[in-house]
mmCIF file of C-alpha atoms and ligand atoms in Angstrom:
data_model
loop_
_atom_site.group_PDB
_atom_site.id
_atom_site.type_symbol
_atom_site.label_atom_id
_atom_site.label_comp_id
_atom_site.label_asym_id
_atom_site.label_seq_id
_atom_site.Cartn_x
_atom_site.Cartn_y
_atom_site.Cartn_z
ATOM 1 C CA MET A 1 -35.880 -3.283 -32.371
ATOM 2 C CA THR A 2 -38.772 -2.756 -34.868
ATOM 3 C CA CYS A 3 -38.589 0.107 -37.398
ATOM 4 C CA THR A 4 -42.147 1.394 -36.712
ATOM 5 C CA GLY A 5 -40.839 3.458 -33.759
ATOM 6 C CA ALA A 6 -42.958 1.391 -31.370
ATOM 7 C CA MET A 7 -41.056 -0.855 -28.947
ATOM 8 C CA SER A 8 -42.209 -4.195 -27.683
ATOM 9 C CA LEU A 9 -42.314 -4.942 -23.942
ATOM 10 C CA THR A 10 -39.255 -7.184 -24.340
ATOM 11 C CA GLU A 11 -37.373 -4.294 -25.918
ATOM 12 C CA VAL A 12 -38.469 -1.749 -23.319
ATOM 13 C CA GLU A 13 -37.870 -3.898 -20.236
ATOM 14 C CA PRO A 14 -34.045 -3.776 -20.239
ATOM 15 C CA LEU A 15 -34.251 0.022 -20.486
ATOM 16 C CA LEU A 16 -36.705 0.253 -17.586
ATOM 17 C CA ASN A 17 -35.049 -2.313 -15.361
ATOM 18 C CA PRO A 18 -32.304 -0.074 -13.974
ATOM 19 C CA LEU A 19 -35.009 2.290 -12.747
ATOM 20 C CA THR A 20 -37.279 -0.400 -11.311
ATOM 21 C CA PRO A 21 -36.543 -1.157 -7.674
ATOM 22 C CA GLU A 22 -36.537 -4.662 -6.272
ATOM 23 C CA THR A 23 -38.538 -5.146 -3.118
ATOM 24 C CA TYR A 24 -36.680 -5.780 0.145
ATOM 25 C CA ARG A 25 -38.090 -6.487 3.606
ATOM 26 C CA VAL A 26 -36.852 -4.623 6.686
ATOM 27 C CA VAL A 27 -35.744 -7.489 8.933
ATOM 28 C CA ALA A 28 -34.192 -5.360 11.673
ATOM 29 C CA ARG A 29 -34.134 -1.700 12.661
ATOM 30 C CA ARG A 30 -31.477 -0.333 15.025
ATOM 31 C CA VAL A 31 -31.557 3.217 16.365
ATOM 32 C CA GLU A 32 -27.961 4.519 16.296
ATOM 33 C CA THR A 33 -28.610 8.052 17.589
ATOM 34 C CA GLY A 34 -31.635 10.343 17.958
ATOM 35 C CA ASP A 35 -31.962 10.815 14.180
ATOM 36 C CA VAL A 36 -29.916 7.950 12.690
ATOM 37 C CA VAL A 37 -31.289 4.467 12.079
ATOM 38 C CA THR A 38 -29.715 1.353 10.556
ATOM 39 C CA LEU A 39 -32.048 -0.807 8.469
ATOM 40 C CA SER A 40 -31.200 -4.463 7.757
ATOM 41 C CA LEU A 41 -32.732 -5.548 4.457
ATOM 42 C CA GLU A 42 -33.379 -8.866 2.760
ATOM 43 C CA PRO A 43 -34.770 -9.399 -0.762
ATOM 44 C CA THR A 44 -38.405 -10.539 -0.685
ATOM 45 C CA SER A 45 -37.573 -12.839 -3.623
ATOM 46 C CA GLY A 46 -35.336 -14.962 -1.389
ATOM 47 C CA ALA A 47 -32.440 -14.207 -3.782
ATOM 48 C CA SER A 48 -28.870 -14.508 -2.486
ATOM 49 C CA PRO A 49 -27.380 -11.506 -0.640
ATOM 50 C CA LEU A 50 -26.503 -8.410 -2.648
ATOM 51 C CA SER A 51 -22.986 -8.393 -4.054
ATOM 52 C CA PHE A 52 -21.298 -4.989 -3.626
ATOM 53 C CA ARG A 53 -17.999 -3.259 -2.892
ATOM 54 C CA PRO A 54 -17.496 -0.991 0.162
ATOM 55 C CA GLY A 55 -18.302 2.623 -0.670
ATOM 56 C CA GLN A 56 -21.041 1.852 -3.213
ATOM 57 C CA PHE A 57 -24.607 3.063 -2.698
ATOM 58 C CA ASN A 58 -28.154 1.937 -3.388
ATOM 59 C CA MET A 59 -31.206 3.994 -4.318
ATOM 60 C CA LEU A 60 -33.761 3.230 -1.573
ATOM 61 C CA THR A 61 -37.480 3.817 -2.146
ATOM 62 C CA SER A 62 -40.027 4.481 0.529
ATOM 63 C CA PHE A 63 -43.078 3.615 -1.575
ATOM 64 C CA GLY A 64 -45.478 6.546 -1.954
ATOM 65 C CA VAL A 65 -42.856 8.983 -0.643
ATOM 66 C CA GLY A 66 -39.774 8.844 -2.874
ATOM 67 C CA GLU A 67 -36.304 7.527 -3.567
ATOM 68 C CA VAL A 68 -32.882 8.600 -2.192
ATOM 69 C CA ALA A 69 -29.245 7.538 -2.454
ATOM 70 C CA ILE A 70 -27.985 5.734 0.658
ATOM 71 C CA SER A 71 -24.587 4.062 1.069
ATOM 72 C CA ILE A 72 -24.346 0.424 2.029
ATOM 73 C CA SER A 73 -23.015 0.396 5.599
ATOM 74 C CA SER A 74 -22.393 -3.318 6.083
ATOM 75 C CA ALA A 75 -19.235 -5.117 4.979
ATOM 76 C CA PRO A 76 -19.211 -6.974 1.670
ATOM 77 C CA GLY A 77 -19.366 -10.712 2.102
ATOM 78 C CA ALA A 78 -20.732 -10.375 5.644
ATOM 79 C CA SER A 79 -23.320 -12.990 6.380
ATOM 80 C CA GLY A 80 -26.858 -11.786 6.940
ATOM 81 C CA PRO A 81 -28.865 -8.889 5.578
ATOM 82 C CA VAL A 82 -27.411 -5.857 3.866
ATOM 83 C CA GLU A 83 -27.377 -2.724 6.053
ATOM 84 C CA HIS A 84 -28.033 0.949 5.309
ATOM 85 C CA THR A 85 -27.660 3.711 7.885
ATOM 86 C CA VAL A 86 -29.949 6.685 7.342
ATOM 87 C CA ARG A 87 -30.050 10.154 8.903
ATOM 88 C CA ASP A 88 -33.531 11.659 9.104
ATOM 89 C CA VAL A 89 -33.092 15.003 7.305
ATOM 90 C CA GLY A 90 -36.219 15.294 5.113
ATOM 91 C CA ALA A 91 -39.389 13.613 3.891
ATOM 92 C CA ILE A 92 -37.877 10.503 2.318
ATOM 93 C CA THR A 93 -35.180 9.793 4.884
ATOM 94 C CA HIS A 94 -37.816 10.381 7.588
ATOM 95 C CA ALA A 95 -40.048 7.721 6.034
ATOM 96 C CA LEU A 96 -37.108 5.304 5.668
ATOM 97 C CA CYS A 97 -35.948 5.857 9.259
ATOM 98 C CA ASN A 98 -39.472 5.088 10.436
ATOM 99 C CA SER A 99 -39.859 1.899 8.360
ATOM 100 C CA ALA A 100 -41.059 -0.782 10.754
ATOM 101 C CA VAL A 101 -39.609 -4.286 10.879
ATOM 102 C CA GLY A 102 -41.549 -6.314 8.313
ATOM 103 C CA SER A 103 -42.267 -3.381 6.005
ATOM 104 C CA ILE A 104 -41.215 -3.373 2.344
ATOM 105 C CA ILE A 105 -38.896 -0.850 0.725
ATOM 106 C CA GLY A 106 -37.436 -0.615 -2.801
ATOM 107 C CA VAL A 107 -33.754 -1.116 -3.611
ATOM 108 C CA ARG A 108 -31.890 -0.288 -6.834
ATOM 109 C CA GLY A 109 -28.163 -0.853 -7.078
ATOM 110 C CA PRO A 110 -25.433 -1.198 -6.096
ATOM 111 C CA PHE A 111 -24.113 1.839 -7.953
ATOM 112 C CA GLY A 112 -20.935 3.870 -8.170
ATOM 113 C CA THR A 113 -17.256 3.525 -7.407
ATOM 114 C CA ASP A 114 -15.834 2.027 -4.204
ATOM 115 C CA TRP A 115 -12.996 2.707 -1.758
ATOM 116 C CA GLY A 116 -10.662 0.242 -3.535
ATOM 117 C CA VAL A 117 -9.517 -1.291 -0.249
ATOM 118 C CA ASP A 118 -8.456 -4.576 -1.826
ATOM 119 C CA GLU A 119 -5.348 -2.940 -3.338
ATOM 120 C CA LEU A 120 -4.031 -1.597 -0.029
ATOM 121 C CA ASP A 121 -2.585 -4.667 1.712
ATOM 122 C CA ASP A 122 0.860 -3.198 2.441
ATOM 123 C CA MET A 123 -0.254 0.425 2.873
ATOM 124 C CA ASP A 124 -1.198 2.258 6.051
ATOM 125 C CA VAL A 125 -4.773 3.489 5.713
ATOM 126 C CA VAL A 126 -5.926 6.638 7.504
ATOM 127 C CA ILE A 127 -9.705 6.835 7.631
ATOM 128 C CA VAL A 128 -11.278 10.161 8.555
ATOM 129 C CA ALA A 129 -15.039 10.248 9.146
ATOM 130 C CA GLY A 130 -17.313 13.104 10.141
ATOM 131 C CA GLY A 131 -20.760 12.317 11.571
ATOM 132 C CA ILE A 132 -22.858 10.023 9.359
ATOM 133 C CA GLY A 133 -19.800 9.852 7.040
ATOM 134 C CA LEU A 134 -18.720 6.803 9.047
ATOM 135 C CA ALA A 135 -21.584 4.819 7.447
ATOM 136 C CA PRO A 136 -20.122 4.618 3.902
ATOM 137 C CA LEU A 137 -16.706 3.797 5.446
ATOM 138 C CA ARG A 138 -17.906 1.134 7.884
ATOM 139 C CA GLY A 139 -17.740 -1.778 5.415
ATOM 140 C CA ALA A 140 -14.298 -0.678 4.203
ATOM 141 C CA ILE A 141 -12.933 -0.471 7.759
ATOM 142 C CA SER A 142 -14.280 -3.922 8.683
ATOM 143 C CA HIS A 143 -12.776 -5.307 5.475
ATOM 144 C CA LEU A 144 -9.343 -3.779 6.254
ATOM 145 C CA VAL A 145 -9.356 -4.834 9.922
ATOM 146 C CA ASP A 146 -10.544 -8.378 9.187
ATOM 147 C CA LYS A 147 -8.475 -9.152 6.089
ATOM 148 C CA PRO A 148 -5.851 -11.828 6.863
ATOM 149 C CA GLY A 149 -2.299 -11.083 5.741
ATOM 150 C CA ARG A 150 -2.545 -7.285 5.610
ATOM 151 C CA THR A 151 0.680 -5.665 6.789
ATOM 152 C CA GLY A 152 -0.353 -1.975 6.771
ATOM 153 C CA ARG A 153 -1.867 -0.289 9.830
ATOM 154 C CA VAL A 154 -5.394 1.074 10.025
ATOM 155 C CA TYR A 155 -6.097 4.435 11.692
ATOM 156 C CA VAL A 156 -9.733 5.427 12.253
ATOM 157 C CA LEU A 157 -10.335 9.088 13.146
ATOM 158 C CA VAL A 158 -13.934 10.008 13.937
ATOM 159 C CA GLY A 159 -15.488 13.373 14.674
ATOM 160 C CA ALA A 160 -19.039 14.141 15.767
ATOM 161 C CA ARG A 161 -20.740 17.361 16.725
ATOM 162 C CA GLU A 162 -21.762 16.052 20.166
ATOM 163 C CA PRO A 163 -21.161 12.774 22.044
ATOM 164 C CA ASP A 164 -24.752 11.605 21.532
ATOM 165 C CA GLN A 165 -24.241 11.851 17.761
ATOM 166 C CA LEU A 166 -21.450 9.263 17.700
ATOM 167 C CA THR A 167 -22.502 6.211 15.694
ATOM 168 C CA PHE A 168 -21.245 2.601 15.570
ATOM 169 C CA LEU A 169 -19.584 2.709 19.023
ATOM 170 C CA GLY A 170 -19.634 -1.110 19.155
ATOM 171 C CA ASP A 171 -17.765 -1.278 15.838
ATOM 172 C CA LEU A 172 -15.221 1.331 16.958
ATOM 173 C CA GLU A 173 -14.452 -0.759 20.068
ATOM 174 C CA ARG A 174 -14.225 -3.941 17.989
ATOM 175 C CA TRP A 175 -11.883 -2.377 15.391
ATOM 176 C CA GLU A 176 -9.602 -1.121 18.188
ATOM 177 C CA ARG A 177 -9.593 -4.549 19.820
ATOM 178 C CA ASP A 178 -8.642 -6.054 16.458
ATOM 179 C CA GLY A 179 -5.630 -3.802 15.936
ATOM 180 C CA ALA A 180 -6.819 -0.497 14.466
ATOM 181 C CA VAL A 181 -5.811 2.798 16.067
ATOM 182 C CA VAL A 182 -9.140 4.494 16.846
ATOM 183 C CA LYS A 183 -9.420 8.138 17.919
ATOM 184 C CA ILE A 184 -12.606 10.063 18.559
ATOM 185 C CA THR A 185 -13.298 13.746 19.068
ATOM 186 C CA VAL A 186 -16.414 15.877 19.527
ATOM 187 C CA ASP A 187 -16.962 19.545 18.708
ATOM 188 C CA VAL A 188 -19.091 20.191 21.803
ATOM 189 C CA PRO A 189 -18.704 17.957 24.891
ATOM 190 C CA ASP A 190 -21.419 17.137 27.403
ATOM 191 C CA SER A 191 -20.795 16.874 31.143
ATOM 192 C CA HIS A 192 -19.812 13.145 30.861
ATOM 193 C CA TRP A 193 -17.366 13.467 27.958
ATOM 194 C CA GLN A 194 -13.749 12.722 28.884
ATOM 195 C CA GLY A 195 -12.281 12.399 25.408
ATOM 196 C CA ALA A 196 -10.799 14.791 22.867
ATOM 197 C CA ILE A 197 -12.559 18.052 22.000
ATOM 198 C CA GLY A 198 -12.202 19.764 18.630
ATOM 199 C CA VAL A 199 -12.853 19.185 14.948
ATOM 200 C CA VAL A 200 -11.698 15.900 13.446
ATOM 201 C CA THR A 201 -8.666 17.457 11.710
ATOM 202 C CA THR A 202 -7.143 18.080 15.173
ATOM 203 C CA LEU A 203 -6.643 14.292 15.416
ATOM 204 C CA LEU A 204 -4.397 14.118 12.326
ATOM 205 C CA PRO A 205 -1.160 15.259 14.032
ATOM 206 C CA THR A 206 -1.780 12.818 16.928
ATOM 207 C CA ILE A 207 -1.171 9.682 14.855
ATOM 208 C CA ALA A 208 2.243 8.435 13.781
ATOM 209 C CA PHE A 209 1.849 7.479 10.153
ATOM 210 C CA ASP A 210 4.266 7.578 7.260
ATOM 211 C CA PRO A 211 2.651 9.908 4.692
ATOM 212 C CA ALA A 212 4.619 8.355 1.837
ATOM 213 C CA ARG A 213 3.072 4.919 2.346
ATOM 214 C CA THR A 214 -0.384 6.048 3.394
ATOM 215 C CA VAL A 215 -3.718 6.093 1.623
ATOM 216 C CA ALA A 216 -6.450 8.234 3.210
ATOM 217 C CA LEU A 217 -10.195 7.607 2.918
ATOM 218 C CA VAL A 218 -12.348 10.601 3.861
ATOM 219 C CA CYS A 219 -16.115 11.005 4.206
ATOM 220 C CA GLY A 220 -18.251 13.590 5.962
ATOM 221 C CA PRO A 221 -19.736 17.035 5.392
ATOM 222 C CA GLU A 222 -18.063 18.756 2.445
ATOM 223 C CA ILE A 223 -16.434 21.468 4.579
ATOM 224 C CA MET A 224 -14.939 18.781 6.836
ATOM 225 C CA MET A 225 -13.570 16.884 3.818
ATOM 226 C CA ARG A 226 -12.067 20.070 2.408
ATOM 227 C CA PHE A 227 -10.167 20.827 5.644
ATOM 228 C CA THR A 228 -9.184 17.173 6.083
ATOM 229 C CA VAL A 229 -7.740 16.940 2.575
ATOM 230 C CA ARG A 230 -5.807 20.177 3.147
ATOM 231 C CA GLY A 231 -4.592 18.835 6.539
ATOM 232 C CA LEU A 232 -3.429 15.552 5.011
ATOM 233 C CA VAL A 233 -1.603 17.355 2.195
ATOM 234 C CA ASP A 234 0.075 19.653 4.762
ATOM 235 C CA LEU A 235 1.303 16.530 6.599
ATOM 236 C CA GLY A 236 2.848 15.230 3.377
ATOM 237 C CA VAL A 237 0.205 12.838 2.019
ATOM 238 C CA PRO A 238 0.203 13.155 -1.797
ATOM 239 C CA LEU A 239 -3.135 14.323 -3.237
ATOM 240 C CA GLY A 240 -3.150 11.168 -5.374
ATOM 241 C CA SER A 241 -3.232 9.040 -2.202
ATOM 242 C CA ILE A 242 -6.438 10.621 -0.873
ATOM 243 C CA ARG A 243 -9.922 9.305 -1.676
ATOM 244 C CA VAL A 244 -13.133 11.155 -0.808
ATOM 245 C CA SER A 245 -16.812 10.255 -1.135
ATOM 246 C CA LEU A 246 -18.887 13.122 -2.507
ATOM 247 C CA GLU A 247 -22.650 13.656 -2.369
ATOM 248 C CA ARG A 248 -25.037 15.460 -4.662
ATOM 249 C CA ASN A 249 -28.799 15.202 -5.009
ATOM 250 C CA MET A 250 -29.476 12.115 -7.141
ATOM 251 C CA GLN A 251 -32.411 10.928 -9.199
ATOM 252 C CA CYS A 252 -31.496 8.149 -11.643
ATOM 253 C CA GLY A 253 -28.247 7.000 -9.968
ATOM 254 C CA ILE A 254 -26.946 5.665 -13.281
ATOM 255 C CA GLY A 255 -25.669 8.617 -15.289
ATOM 256 C CA TRP A 256 -28.837 9.373 -17.262
ATOM 257 C CA CYS A 257 -30.419 12.509 -15.757
ATOM 258 C CA GLY A 258 -27.516 14.863 -14.934
ATOM 259 C CA HIS A 259 -28.875 15.783 -11.478
ATOM 260 C CA CYS A 260 -25.639 14.878 -9.707
ATOM 261 C CA GLN A 261 -23.315 16.872 -11.950
ATOM 262 C CA LEU A 262 -20.157 18.417 -10.458
ATOM 263 C CA GLY A 263 -18.284 20.247 -13.227
ATOM 264 C CA PRO A 264 -17.470 17.596 -15.828
ATOM 265 C CA LEU A 265 -18.258 14.747 -13.406
ATOM 266 C CA LEU A 266 -21.407 12.813 -12.596
ATOM 267 C CA ILE A 267 -21.191 11.779 -8.960
ATOM 268 C CA CYS A 268 -23.334 8.642 -9.479
ATOM 269 C CA ARG A 269 -21.283 7.383 -12.425
ATOM 270 C CA ASP A 270 -17.756 8.724 -11.778
ATOM 271 C CA GLY A 271 -18.109 8.600 -7.960
ATOM 272 C CA PRO A 272 -19.201 8.723 -5.223
ATOM 273 C CA VAL A 273 -15.621 7.755 -4.290
ATOM 274 C CA PHE A 274 -13.073 9.906 -6.097
ATOM 275 C CA ALA A 275 -9.383 9.151 -6.073
ATOM 276 C CA ASP A 276 -8.278 11.456 -8.857
ATOM 277 C CA SER A 277 -6.450 14.686 -8.172
ATOM 278 C CA GLU A 278 -8.765 16.723 -10.447
ATOM 279 C CA ALA A 279 -11.881 16.090 -8.308
ATOM 280 C CA LEU A 280 -9.877 16.635 -5.114
ATOM 281 C CA GLU A 281 -8.375 19.860 -6.358
ATOM 282 C CA GLN A 282 -11.889 21.055 -7.225
ATOM 283 C CA LEU A 283 -13.004 20.124 -3.690
ATOM 284 C CA ILE A 284 -10.167 21.806 -1.795
ATOM 285 C CA SER A 285 -9.985 24.907 -3.945
ATOM 286 C CA GLU A 286 -13.643 25.769 -3.274
ATOM 287 C CA ARG A 287 -13.970 28.617 -0.793
ATOM 288 C CA GLU A 288 -16.320 28.432 2.166
ATOM 289 C CA ARG A 289 -19.584 30.288 1.601
HETATM 290 C C1 LIG B 1 -23.849 8.619 -2.952
HETATM 291 C C2 LIG B 1 -24.642 9.087 -1.771
HETATM 292 C C3 LIG B 1 -24.636 8.345 -0.601
HETATM 293 C C4 LIG B 1 -25.381 8.748 0.507
HETATM 294 N N1 LIG B 1 -25.340 7.980 1.621
HETATM 295 C C5 LIG B 1 -26.092 8.329 2.672
HETATM 296 C C6 LIG B 1 -26.121 7.497 3.835
HETATM 297 O O1 LIG B 1 -25.461 6.458 3.918
HETATM 298 N N2 LIG B 1 -26.928 7.876 4.866
HETATM 299 C C7 LIG B 1 -27.669 9.037 4.807
HETATM 300 O O2 LIG B 1 -28.378 9.320 5.781
HETATM 301 N N3 LIG B 1 -27.644 9.849 3.750
HETATM 302 C C8 LIG B 1 -26.892 9.520 2.667
HETATM 303 N N4 LIG B 1 -26.897 10.323 1.563
HETATM 304 C C9 LIG B 1 -27.665 11.584 1.573
HETATM 305 C C10 LIG B 1 -29.127 11.319 1.288
HETATM 306 O O3 LIG B 1 -29.279 10.865 -0.044
HETATM 307 C C11 LIG B 1 -29.926 12.622 1.502
HETATM 308 O O4 LIG B 1 -29.910 12.935 2.872
HETATM 309 C C12 LIG B 1 -31.360 12.447 1.063
HETATM 310 O O5 LIG B 1 -31.393 12.522 -0.340
HETATM 311 C C13 LIG B 1 -32.263 13.512 1.654
HETATM 312 O O6 LIG B 1 -33.578 13.304 1.118
HETATM 313 P P1 LIG B 1 -34.859 13.739 1.938
HETATM 314 O O7 LIG B 1 -36.028 13.736 0.996
HETATM 315 O O8 LIG B 1 -35.008 12.947 3.174
HETATM 316 O O9 LIG B 1 -34.540 15.200 2.366
HETATM 317 P P2 LIG B 1 -34.671 16.532 1.500
HETATM 318 O O10 LIG B 1 -35.943 17.197 1.887
HETATM 319 O O11 LIG B 1 -34.374 16.269 0.061
HETATM 320 O O12 LIG B 1 -33.407 17.316 2.089
HETATM 321 C C14 LIG B 1 -33.257 17.643 3.454
HETATM 322 C C15 LIG B 1 -31.923 18.348 3.613
HETATM 323 O O13 LIG B 1 -30.847 17.516 3.171
HETATM 324 C C16 LIG B 1 -30.152 18.169 2.077
HETATM 325 N N5 LIG B 1 -29.862 17.146 1.065
HETATM 326 C C17 LIG B 1 -30.715 16.551 0.214
HETATM 327 N N6 LIG B 1 -30.079 15.666 -0.556
HETATM 328 C C18 LIG B 1 -28.788 15.700 -0.187
HETATM 329 C C19 LIG B 1 -27.619 15.031 -0.587
HETATM 330 N N7 LIG B 1 -27.600 14.130 -1.556
HETATM 331 N N8 LIG B 1 -26.493 15.320 0.042
HETATM 332 C C20 LIG B 1 -26.450 16.220 1.020
HETATM 333 N N9 LIG B 1 -27.516 16.886 1.463
HETATM 334 C C21 LIG B 1 -28.651 16.642 0.864
HETATM 335 C C22 LIG B 1 -31.097 19.209 1.548
HETATM 336 O O14 LIG B 1 -30.384 20.274 0.976
HETATM 337 C C23 LIG B 1 -31.834 19.629 2.799
HETATM 338 O O15 LIG B 1 -31.072 20.522 3.556
HETATM 339 C C24 LIG B 1 -26.150 9.944 0.446
HETATM 340 C C25 LIG B 1 -26.170 10.700 -0.735
HETATM 341 C C26 LIG B 1 -25.430 10.292 -1.824
HETATM 342 C C27 LIG B 1 -25.461 11.102 -3.075
HETATM 343 S S1 LIG B 2 -28.264 10.879 -10.584
HETATM 344 FE FE1 LIG B 2 -28.837 10.937 -12.676
HETATM 345 S S2 LIG B 2 -26.953 11.347 -13.664
HETATM 346 FE FE2 LIG B 2 -26.382 11.024 -11.604
#
């Protein structure tokens, strides 16, 4: 660095790079539900597929609209484009959900911590997902179900508000076929629904798992995660064996701006997946507003 205070382009570039998105092309667009879309993305540079771990997220840019954090919903190492599943809740996610095949979006990442599924070969894994919370877990579940030599069982518990808000039904069928125990419930049934009714925590007592050799992965609305963590602890799962993925509004995604602060933690840098008891205690001790 020069001592005049001015920085050359070569000096500035490494500092800017983490905030500069790479361009990706939308190569496929699949409507999952009325307001949820999965985008399949490939780098326009022709570079090799993105290397990531399940649970990590990217910052996606809809050019001219803005940038948001979105989890990677495909499995690491899967052939083909990287997938992101987006719920249309505001201006930026609306623009992303409406990105046509062939259009260009920006991608920065991957960022953050992951579910750590590689260490769980001999453990039972209980996965609890609420609504769009299945998206950040999808790659982890595929990894667990497909990994040769795993001895632990995989339980997938999914809750949605209504049947037409259930996502990844094809994956759920495939995981069940390949040995996972899959259970689904909805809060409000329609006239065709023949399955379980109730919040996702009502599924916990219906599975026969050994809490002492279980790791739980939980993602969904914060209130759902709070009740799920409490439910798991009540069934004997140690707090230290529970991992949750937390969300906060993000801007830089790399620990620079402080937008995603939760007490002493930065969700983008220390999370989004938290496995430590301190973050979980903070989550479950919060009272409903
Ligand atoms: C690590 C991480 C991973 C995420 N993964 C996904 C994903 O896989 N798929 C997906 O659809 N969304 C995901 N989100 C949430 C997504 O980033 C927000 O929905 C998005 O920022 C909303 O932006 P918007 O401009 O479309 O809506 P806005 O106009 O900003 O917000 C619309 C509504 O969503 C709420 N909101 C905004 N940001 C967030 C947030 N970060 N978390 C919760 N509520 C928010 C607002 O309070 C408001 O009610 C993730 C967020 C984080 C932090
Ligand atoms: S989003 Fe900037 S510090 Fe986390």
